[in-house]
mmCIF file of N, CA and C in Angstrom:
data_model
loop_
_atom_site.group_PDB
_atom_site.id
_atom_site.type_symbol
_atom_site.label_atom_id
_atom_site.label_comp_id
_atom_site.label_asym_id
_atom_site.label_seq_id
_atom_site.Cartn_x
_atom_site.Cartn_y
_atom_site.Cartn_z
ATOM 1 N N UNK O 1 225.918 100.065 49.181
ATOM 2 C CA UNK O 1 224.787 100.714 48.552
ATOM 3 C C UNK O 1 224.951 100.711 47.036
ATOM 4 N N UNK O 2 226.129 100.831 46.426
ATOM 5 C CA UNK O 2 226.207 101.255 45.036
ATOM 6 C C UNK O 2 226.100 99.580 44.629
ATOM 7 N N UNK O 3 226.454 98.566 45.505
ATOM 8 C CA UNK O 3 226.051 97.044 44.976
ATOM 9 C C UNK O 3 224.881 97.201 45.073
ATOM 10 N N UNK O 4 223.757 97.577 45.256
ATOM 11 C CA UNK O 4 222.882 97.425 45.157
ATOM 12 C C UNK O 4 221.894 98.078 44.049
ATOM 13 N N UNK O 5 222.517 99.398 44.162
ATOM 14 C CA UNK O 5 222.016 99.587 42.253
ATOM 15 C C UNK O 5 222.245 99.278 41.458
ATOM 16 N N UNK O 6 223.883 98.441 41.577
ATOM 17 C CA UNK O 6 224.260 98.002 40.077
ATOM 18 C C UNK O 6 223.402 96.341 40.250
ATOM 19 N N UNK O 7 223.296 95.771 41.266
ATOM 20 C CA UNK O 7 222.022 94.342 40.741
ATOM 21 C C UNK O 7 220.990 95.115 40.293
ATOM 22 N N UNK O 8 220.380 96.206 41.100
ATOM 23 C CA UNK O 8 218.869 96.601 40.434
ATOM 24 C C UNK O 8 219.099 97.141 39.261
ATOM 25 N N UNK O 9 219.690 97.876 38.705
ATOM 26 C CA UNK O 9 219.762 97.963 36.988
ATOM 27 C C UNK O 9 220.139 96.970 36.715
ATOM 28 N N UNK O 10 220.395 95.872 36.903
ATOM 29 C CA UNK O 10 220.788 94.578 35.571
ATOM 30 C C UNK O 10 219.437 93.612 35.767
ATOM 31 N N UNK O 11 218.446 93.710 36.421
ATOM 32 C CA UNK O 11 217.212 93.555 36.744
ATOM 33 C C UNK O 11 216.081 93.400 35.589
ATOM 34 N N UNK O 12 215.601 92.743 34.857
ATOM 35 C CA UNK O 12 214.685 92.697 33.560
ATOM 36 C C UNK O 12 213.737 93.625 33.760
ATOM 37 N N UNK O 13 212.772 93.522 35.191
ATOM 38 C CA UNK O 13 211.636 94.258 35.526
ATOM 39 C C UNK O 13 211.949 95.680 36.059
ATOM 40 N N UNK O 14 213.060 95.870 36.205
ATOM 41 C CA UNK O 14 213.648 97.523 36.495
ATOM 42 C C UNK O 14 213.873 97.867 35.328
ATOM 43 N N UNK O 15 214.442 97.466 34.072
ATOM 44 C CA UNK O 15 214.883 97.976 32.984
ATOM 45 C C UNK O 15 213.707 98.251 32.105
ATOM 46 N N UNK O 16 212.470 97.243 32.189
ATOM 47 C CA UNK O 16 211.231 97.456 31.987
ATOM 48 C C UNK O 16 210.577 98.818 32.334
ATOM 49 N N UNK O 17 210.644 99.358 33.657
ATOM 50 C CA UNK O 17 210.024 99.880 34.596
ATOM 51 C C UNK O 17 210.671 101.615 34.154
ATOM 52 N N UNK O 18 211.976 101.151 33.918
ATOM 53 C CA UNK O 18 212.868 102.722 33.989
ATOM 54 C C UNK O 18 212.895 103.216 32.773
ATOM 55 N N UNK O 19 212.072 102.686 32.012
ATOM 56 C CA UNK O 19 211.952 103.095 30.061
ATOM 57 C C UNK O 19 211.128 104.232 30.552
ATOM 58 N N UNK O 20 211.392 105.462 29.808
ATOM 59 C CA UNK O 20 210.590 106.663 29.843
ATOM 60 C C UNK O 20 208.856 106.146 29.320
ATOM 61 N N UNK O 21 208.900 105.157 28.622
ATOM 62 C CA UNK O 21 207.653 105.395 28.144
ATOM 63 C C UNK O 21 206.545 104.297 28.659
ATOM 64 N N UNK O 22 207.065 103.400 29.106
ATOM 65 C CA UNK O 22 206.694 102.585 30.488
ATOM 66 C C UNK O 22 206.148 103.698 31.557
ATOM 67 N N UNK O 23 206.508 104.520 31.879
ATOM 68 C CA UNK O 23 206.982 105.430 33.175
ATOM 69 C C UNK O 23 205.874 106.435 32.800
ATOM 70 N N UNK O 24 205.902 106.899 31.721
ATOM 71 C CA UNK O 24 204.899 107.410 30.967
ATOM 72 C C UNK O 24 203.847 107.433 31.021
ATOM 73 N N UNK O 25 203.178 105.876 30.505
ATOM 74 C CA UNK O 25 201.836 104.991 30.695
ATOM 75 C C UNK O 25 201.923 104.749 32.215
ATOM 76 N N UNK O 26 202.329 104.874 33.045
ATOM 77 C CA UNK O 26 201.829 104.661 34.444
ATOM 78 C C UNK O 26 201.397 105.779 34.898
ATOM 79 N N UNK O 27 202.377 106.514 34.684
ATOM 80 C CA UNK O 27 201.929 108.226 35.062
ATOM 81 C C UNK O 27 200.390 108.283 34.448
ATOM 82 N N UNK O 28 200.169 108.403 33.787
ATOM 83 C CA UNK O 28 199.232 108.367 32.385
ATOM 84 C C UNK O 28 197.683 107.984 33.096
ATOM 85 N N UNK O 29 198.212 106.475 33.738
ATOM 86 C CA UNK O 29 197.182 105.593 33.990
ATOM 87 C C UNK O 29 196.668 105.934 35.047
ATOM 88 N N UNK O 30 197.737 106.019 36.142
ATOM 89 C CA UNK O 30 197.222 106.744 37.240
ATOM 90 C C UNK O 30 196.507 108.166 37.326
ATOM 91 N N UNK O 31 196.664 109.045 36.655
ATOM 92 C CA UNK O 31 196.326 110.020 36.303
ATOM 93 C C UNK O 31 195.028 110.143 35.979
ATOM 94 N N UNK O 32 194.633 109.313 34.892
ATOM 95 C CA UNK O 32 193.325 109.044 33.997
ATOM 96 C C UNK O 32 192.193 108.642 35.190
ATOM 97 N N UNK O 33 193.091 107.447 36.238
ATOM 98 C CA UNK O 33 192.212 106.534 36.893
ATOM 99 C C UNK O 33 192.001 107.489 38.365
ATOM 100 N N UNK O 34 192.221 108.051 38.836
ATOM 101 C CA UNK O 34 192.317 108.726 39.633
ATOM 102 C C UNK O 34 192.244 110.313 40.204
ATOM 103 N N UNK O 35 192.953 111.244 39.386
ATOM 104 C CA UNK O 35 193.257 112.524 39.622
ATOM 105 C C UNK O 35 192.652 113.325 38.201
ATOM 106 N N UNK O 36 191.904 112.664 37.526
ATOM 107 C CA UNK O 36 191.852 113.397 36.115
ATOM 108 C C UNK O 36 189.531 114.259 36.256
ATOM 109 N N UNK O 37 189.202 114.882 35.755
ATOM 110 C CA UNK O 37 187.744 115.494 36.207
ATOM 111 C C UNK O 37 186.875 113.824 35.552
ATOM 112 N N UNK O 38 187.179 113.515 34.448
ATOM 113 C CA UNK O 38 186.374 111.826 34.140
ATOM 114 C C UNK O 38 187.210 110.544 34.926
ATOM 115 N N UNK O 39 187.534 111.064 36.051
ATOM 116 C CA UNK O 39 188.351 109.610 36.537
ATOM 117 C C UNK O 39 187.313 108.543 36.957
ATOM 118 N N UNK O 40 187.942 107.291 36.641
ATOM 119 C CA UNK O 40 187.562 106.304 36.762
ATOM 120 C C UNK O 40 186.760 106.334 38.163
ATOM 121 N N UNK O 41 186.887 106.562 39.060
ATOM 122 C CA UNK O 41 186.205 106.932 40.507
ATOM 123 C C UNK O 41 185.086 107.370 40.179
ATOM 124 N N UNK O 42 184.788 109.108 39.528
ATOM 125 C CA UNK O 42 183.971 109.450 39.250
ATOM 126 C C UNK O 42 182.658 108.399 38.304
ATOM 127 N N UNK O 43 183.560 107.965 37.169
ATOM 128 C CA UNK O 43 182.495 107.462 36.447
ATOM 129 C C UNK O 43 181.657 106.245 37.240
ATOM 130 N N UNK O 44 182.544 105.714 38.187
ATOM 131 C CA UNK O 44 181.828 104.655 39.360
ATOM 132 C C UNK O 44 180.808 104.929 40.038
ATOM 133 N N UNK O 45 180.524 106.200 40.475
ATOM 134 C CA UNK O 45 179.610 106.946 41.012
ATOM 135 C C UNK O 45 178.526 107.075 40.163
ATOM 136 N N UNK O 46 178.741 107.936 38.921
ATOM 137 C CA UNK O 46 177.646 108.321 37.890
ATOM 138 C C UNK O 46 177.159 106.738 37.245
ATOM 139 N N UNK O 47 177.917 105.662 37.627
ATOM 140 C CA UNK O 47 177.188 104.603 36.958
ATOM 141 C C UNK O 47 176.309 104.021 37.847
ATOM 142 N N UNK O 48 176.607 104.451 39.195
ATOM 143 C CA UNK O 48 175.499 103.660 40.431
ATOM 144 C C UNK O 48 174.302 104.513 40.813
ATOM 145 N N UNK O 49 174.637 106.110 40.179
ATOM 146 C CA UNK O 49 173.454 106.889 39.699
ATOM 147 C C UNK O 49 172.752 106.541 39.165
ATOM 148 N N UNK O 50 173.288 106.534 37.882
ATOM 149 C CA UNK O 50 172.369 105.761 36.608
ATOM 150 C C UNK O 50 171.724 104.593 37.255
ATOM 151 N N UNK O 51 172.232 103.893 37.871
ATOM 152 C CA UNK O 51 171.543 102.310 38.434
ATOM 153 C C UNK O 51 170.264 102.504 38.918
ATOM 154 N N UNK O 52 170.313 103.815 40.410
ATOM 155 C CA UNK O 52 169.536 104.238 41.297
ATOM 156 C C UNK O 52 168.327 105.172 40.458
ATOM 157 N N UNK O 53 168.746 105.680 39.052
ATOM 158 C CA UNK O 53 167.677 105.893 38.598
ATOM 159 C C UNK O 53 167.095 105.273 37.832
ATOM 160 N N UNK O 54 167.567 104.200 37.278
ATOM 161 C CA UNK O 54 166.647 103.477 36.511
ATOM 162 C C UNK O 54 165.907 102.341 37.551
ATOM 163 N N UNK O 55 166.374 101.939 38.698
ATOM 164 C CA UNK O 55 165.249 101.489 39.636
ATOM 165 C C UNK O 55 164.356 102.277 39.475
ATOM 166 N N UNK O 56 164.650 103.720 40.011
ATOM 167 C CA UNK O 56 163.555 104.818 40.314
ATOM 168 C C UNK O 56 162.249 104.744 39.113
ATOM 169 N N UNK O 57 162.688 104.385 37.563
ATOM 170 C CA UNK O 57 162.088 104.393 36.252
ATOM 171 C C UNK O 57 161.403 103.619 36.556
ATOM 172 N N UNK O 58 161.400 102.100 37.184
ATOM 173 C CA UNK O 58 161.010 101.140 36.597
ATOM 174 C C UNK O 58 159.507 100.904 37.811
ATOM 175 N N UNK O 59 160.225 101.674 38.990
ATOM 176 C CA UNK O 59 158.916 101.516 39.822
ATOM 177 C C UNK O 59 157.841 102.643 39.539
ATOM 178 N N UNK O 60 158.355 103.942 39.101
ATOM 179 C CA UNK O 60 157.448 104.534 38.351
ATOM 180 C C UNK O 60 156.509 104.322 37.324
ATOM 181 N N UNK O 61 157.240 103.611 36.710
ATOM 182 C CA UNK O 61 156.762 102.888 35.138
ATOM 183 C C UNK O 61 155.380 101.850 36.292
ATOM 184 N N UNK O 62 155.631 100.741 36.730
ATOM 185 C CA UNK O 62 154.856 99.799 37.510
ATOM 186 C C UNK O 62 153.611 100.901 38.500
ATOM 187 N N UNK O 63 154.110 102.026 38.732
ATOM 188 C CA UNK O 63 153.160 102.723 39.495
ATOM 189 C C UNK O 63 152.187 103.490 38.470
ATOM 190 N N UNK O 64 152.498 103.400 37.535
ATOM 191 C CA UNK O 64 151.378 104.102 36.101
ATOM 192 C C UNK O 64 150.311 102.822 35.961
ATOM 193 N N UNK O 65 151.456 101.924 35.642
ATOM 194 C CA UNK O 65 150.384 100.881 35.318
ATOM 195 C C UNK O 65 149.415 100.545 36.309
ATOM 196 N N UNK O 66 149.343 100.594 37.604
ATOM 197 C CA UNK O 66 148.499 100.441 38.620
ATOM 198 C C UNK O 66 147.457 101.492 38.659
ATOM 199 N N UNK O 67 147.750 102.492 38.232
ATOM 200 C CA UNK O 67 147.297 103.693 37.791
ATOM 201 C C UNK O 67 145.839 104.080 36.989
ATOM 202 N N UNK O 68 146.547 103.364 36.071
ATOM 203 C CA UNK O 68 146.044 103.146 34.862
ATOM 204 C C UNK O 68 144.742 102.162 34.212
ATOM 205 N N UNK O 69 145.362 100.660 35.460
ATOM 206 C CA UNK O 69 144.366 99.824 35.635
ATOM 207 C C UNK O 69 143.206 100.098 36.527
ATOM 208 N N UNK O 70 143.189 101.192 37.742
ATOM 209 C CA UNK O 70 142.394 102.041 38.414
ATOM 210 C C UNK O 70 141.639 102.387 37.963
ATOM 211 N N UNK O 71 142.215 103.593 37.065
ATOM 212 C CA UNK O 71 141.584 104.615 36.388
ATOM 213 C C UNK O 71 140.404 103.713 35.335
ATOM 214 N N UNK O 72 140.692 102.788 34.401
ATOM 215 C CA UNK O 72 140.031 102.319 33.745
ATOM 216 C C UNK O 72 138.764 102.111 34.614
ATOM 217 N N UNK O 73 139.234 101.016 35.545
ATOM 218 C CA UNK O 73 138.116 100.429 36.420
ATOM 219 C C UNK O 73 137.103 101.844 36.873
ATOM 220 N N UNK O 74 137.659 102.378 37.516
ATOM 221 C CA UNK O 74 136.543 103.607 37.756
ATOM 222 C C UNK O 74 135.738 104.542 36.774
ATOM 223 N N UNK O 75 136.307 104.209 35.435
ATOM 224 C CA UNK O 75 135.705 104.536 34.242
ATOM 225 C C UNK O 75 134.407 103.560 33.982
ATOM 226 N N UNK O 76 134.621 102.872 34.146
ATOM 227 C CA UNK O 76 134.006 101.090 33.575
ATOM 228 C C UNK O 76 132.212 101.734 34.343
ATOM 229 N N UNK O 77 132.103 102.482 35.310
ATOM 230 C CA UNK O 77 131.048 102.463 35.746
ATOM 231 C C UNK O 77 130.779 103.471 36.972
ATOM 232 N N UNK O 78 129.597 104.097 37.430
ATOM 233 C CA UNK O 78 129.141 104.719 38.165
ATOM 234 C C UNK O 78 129.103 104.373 39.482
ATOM 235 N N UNK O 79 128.976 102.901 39.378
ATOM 236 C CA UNK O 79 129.136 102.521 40.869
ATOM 237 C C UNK O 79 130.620 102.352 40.971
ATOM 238 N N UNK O 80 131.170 101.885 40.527
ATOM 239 C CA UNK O 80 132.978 102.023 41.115
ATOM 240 C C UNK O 80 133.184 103.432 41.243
ATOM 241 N N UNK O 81 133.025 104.840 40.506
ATOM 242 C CA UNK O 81 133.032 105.611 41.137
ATOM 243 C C UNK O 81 132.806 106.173 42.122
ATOM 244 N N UNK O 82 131.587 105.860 42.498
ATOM 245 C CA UNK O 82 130.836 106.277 43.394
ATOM 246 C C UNK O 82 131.913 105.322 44.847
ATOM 247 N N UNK O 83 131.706 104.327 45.127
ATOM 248 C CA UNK O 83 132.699 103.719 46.132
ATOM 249 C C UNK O 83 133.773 103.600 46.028
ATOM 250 N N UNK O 84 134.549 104.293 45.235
ATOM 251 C CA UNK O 84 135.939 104.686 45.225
ATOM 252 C C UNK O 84 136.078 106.353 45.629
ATOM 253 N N UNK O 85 134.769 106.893 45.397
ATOM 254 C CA UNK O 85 134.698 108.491 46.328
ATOM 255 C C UNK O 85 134.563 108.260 47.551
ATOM 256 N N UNK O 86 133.964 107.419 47.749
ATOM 257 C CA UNK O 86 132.942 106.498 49.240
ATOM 258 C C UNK O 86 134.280 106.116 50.230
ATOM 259 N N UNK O 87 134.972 105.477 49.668
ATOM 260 C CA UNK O 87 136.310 104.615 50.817
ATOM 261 C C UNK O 87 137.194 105.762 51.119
ATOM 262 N N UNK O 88 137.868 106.128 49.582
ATOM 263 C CA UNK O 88 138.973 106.827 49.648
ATOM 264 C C UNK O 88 138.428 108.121 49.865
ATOM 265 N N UNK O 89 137.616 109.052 49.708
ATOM 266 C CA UNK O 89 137.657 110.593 50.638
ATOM 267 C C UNK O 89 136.709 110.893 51.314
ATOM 268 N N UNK O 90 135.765 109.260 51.560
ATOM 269 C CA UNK O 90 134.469 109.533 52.733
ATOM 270 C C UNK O 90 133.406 110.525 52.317
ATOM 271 N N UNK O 91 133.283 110.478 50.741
ATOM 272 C CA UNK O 91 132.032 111.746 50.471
ATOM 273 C C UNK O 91 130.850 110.698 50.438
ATOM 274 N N UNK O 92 129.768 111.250 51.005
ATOM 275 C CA UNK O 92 128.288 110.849 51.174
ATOM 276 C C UNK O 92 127.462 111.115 50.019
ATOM 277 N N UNK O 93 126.023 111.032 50.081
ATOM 278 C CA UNK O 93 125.316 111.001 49.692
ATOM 279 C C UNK O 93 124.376 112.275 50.427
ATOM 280 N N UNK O 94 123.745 113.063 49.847
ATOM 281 C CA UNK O 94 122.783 114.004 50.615
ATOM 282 C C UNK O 94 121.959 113.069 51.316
ATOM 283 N N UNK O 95 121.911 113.776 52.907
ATOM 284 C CA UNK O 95 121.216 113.400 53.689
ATOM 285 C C UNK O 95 121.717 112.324 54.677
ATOM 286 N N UNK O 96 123.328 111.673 54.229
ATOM 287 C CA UNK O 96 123.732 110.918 54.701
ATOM 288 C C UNK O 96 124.540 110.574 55.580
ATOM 289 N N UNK O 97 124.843 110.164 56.706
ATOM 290 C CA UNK O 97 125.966 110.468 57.581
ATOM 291 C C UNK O 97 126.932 109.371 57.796
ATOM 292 N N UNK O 98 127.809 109.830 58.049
ATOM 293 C CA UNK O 98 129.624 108.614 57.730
ATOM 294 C C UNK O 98 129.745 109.021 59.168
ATOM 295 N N UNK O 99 129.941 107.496 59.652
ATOM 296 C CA UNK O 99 130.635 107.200 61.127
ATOM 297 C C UNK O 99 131.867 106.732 60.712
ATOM 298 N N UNK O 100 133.354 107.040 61.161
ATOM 299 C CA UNK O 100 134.766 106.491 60.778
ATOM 300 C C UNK O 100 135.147 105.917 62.400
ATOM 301 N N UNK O 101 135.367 104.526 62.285
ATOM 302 C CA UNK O 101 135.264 103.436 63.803
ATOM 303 C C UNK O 101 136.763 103.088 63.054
ATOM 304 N N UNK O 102 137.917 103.538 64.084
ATOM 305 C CA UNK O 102 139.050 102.825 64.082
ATOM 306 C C UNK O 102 139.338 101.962 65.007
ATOM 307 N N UNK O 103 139.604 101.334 64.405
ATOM 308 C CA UNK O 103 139.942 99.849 65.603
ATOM 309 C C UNK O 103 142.128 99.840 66.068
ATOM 310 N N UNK O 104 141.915 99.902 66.969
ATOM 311 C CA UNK O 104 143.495 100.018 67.365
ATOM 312 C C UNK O 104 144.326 98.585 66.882
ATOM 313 N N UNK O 105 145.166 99.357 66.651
ATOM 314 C CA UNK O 105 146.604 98.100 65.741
ATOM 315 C C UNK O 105 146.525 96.991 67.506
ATOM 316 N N UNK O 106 147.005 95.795 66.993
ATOM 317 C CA UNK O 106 147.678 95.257 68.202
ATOM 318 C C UNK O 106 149.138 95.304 68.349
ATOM 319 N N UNK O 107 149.539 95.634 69.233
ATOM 320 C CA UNK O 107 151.410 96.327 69.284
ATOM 321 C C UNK O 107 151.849 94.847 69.985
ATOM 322 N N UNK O 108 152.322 94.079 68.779
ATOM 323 C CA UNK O 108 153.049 92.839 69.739
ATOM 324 C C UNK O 108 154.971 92.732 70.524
#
């Protein structure tokens, strides 16, 4: 057994390894990367946050603009209003009556 510590101390990468300040920076590293409240783990998470919300931004952003191009259009005139009240919440006209005929999906 004691041959065997005296090869491992005459060892380049043990003598490397057994420097306090080598020993130090590992402690250090591991610490930082792992066990510390900003560890590297954590920030992995908060960056796939960030990811998941800037998808979230960008389809929001695209859902304004659809929005927006709507809104204009139903500005543009009386009759797009009027059949955009007509489709989307089925309001009539006095005197007028709305039949709603659903036709069944085909379930293949």
């Amino acid at each position: 057994m004691r041959q065997f510590w005296e090869n491992l101390r005459h060892r380049t990468w043990f003598k490397i390894l057994s420097n306090r300040f080598v020993l130090s920076l590992i402690v250090f590293g591991v610490w930082m990367s792992f066990l510390d409240v900003n560890s590297w783990l954590i920030h992995r998470e908060l960056n796939q946050e960030i990811d998941d919300l800037q998808t979230s931004i960008r389809y929001y952003e695209e859902e304004i603009k659809k929005d927006e191009a709507q809104l204009e259009q139903l500005n543009s005139g009386p009759e797009n209003l009027e059949k955009f009240a007509r489709e989307q919440y089925y309001l009539s006209a006095p005197g007028e009556e709305i039949y709603l005929i659903e036709i069944p999906k085909k379930e293949d």
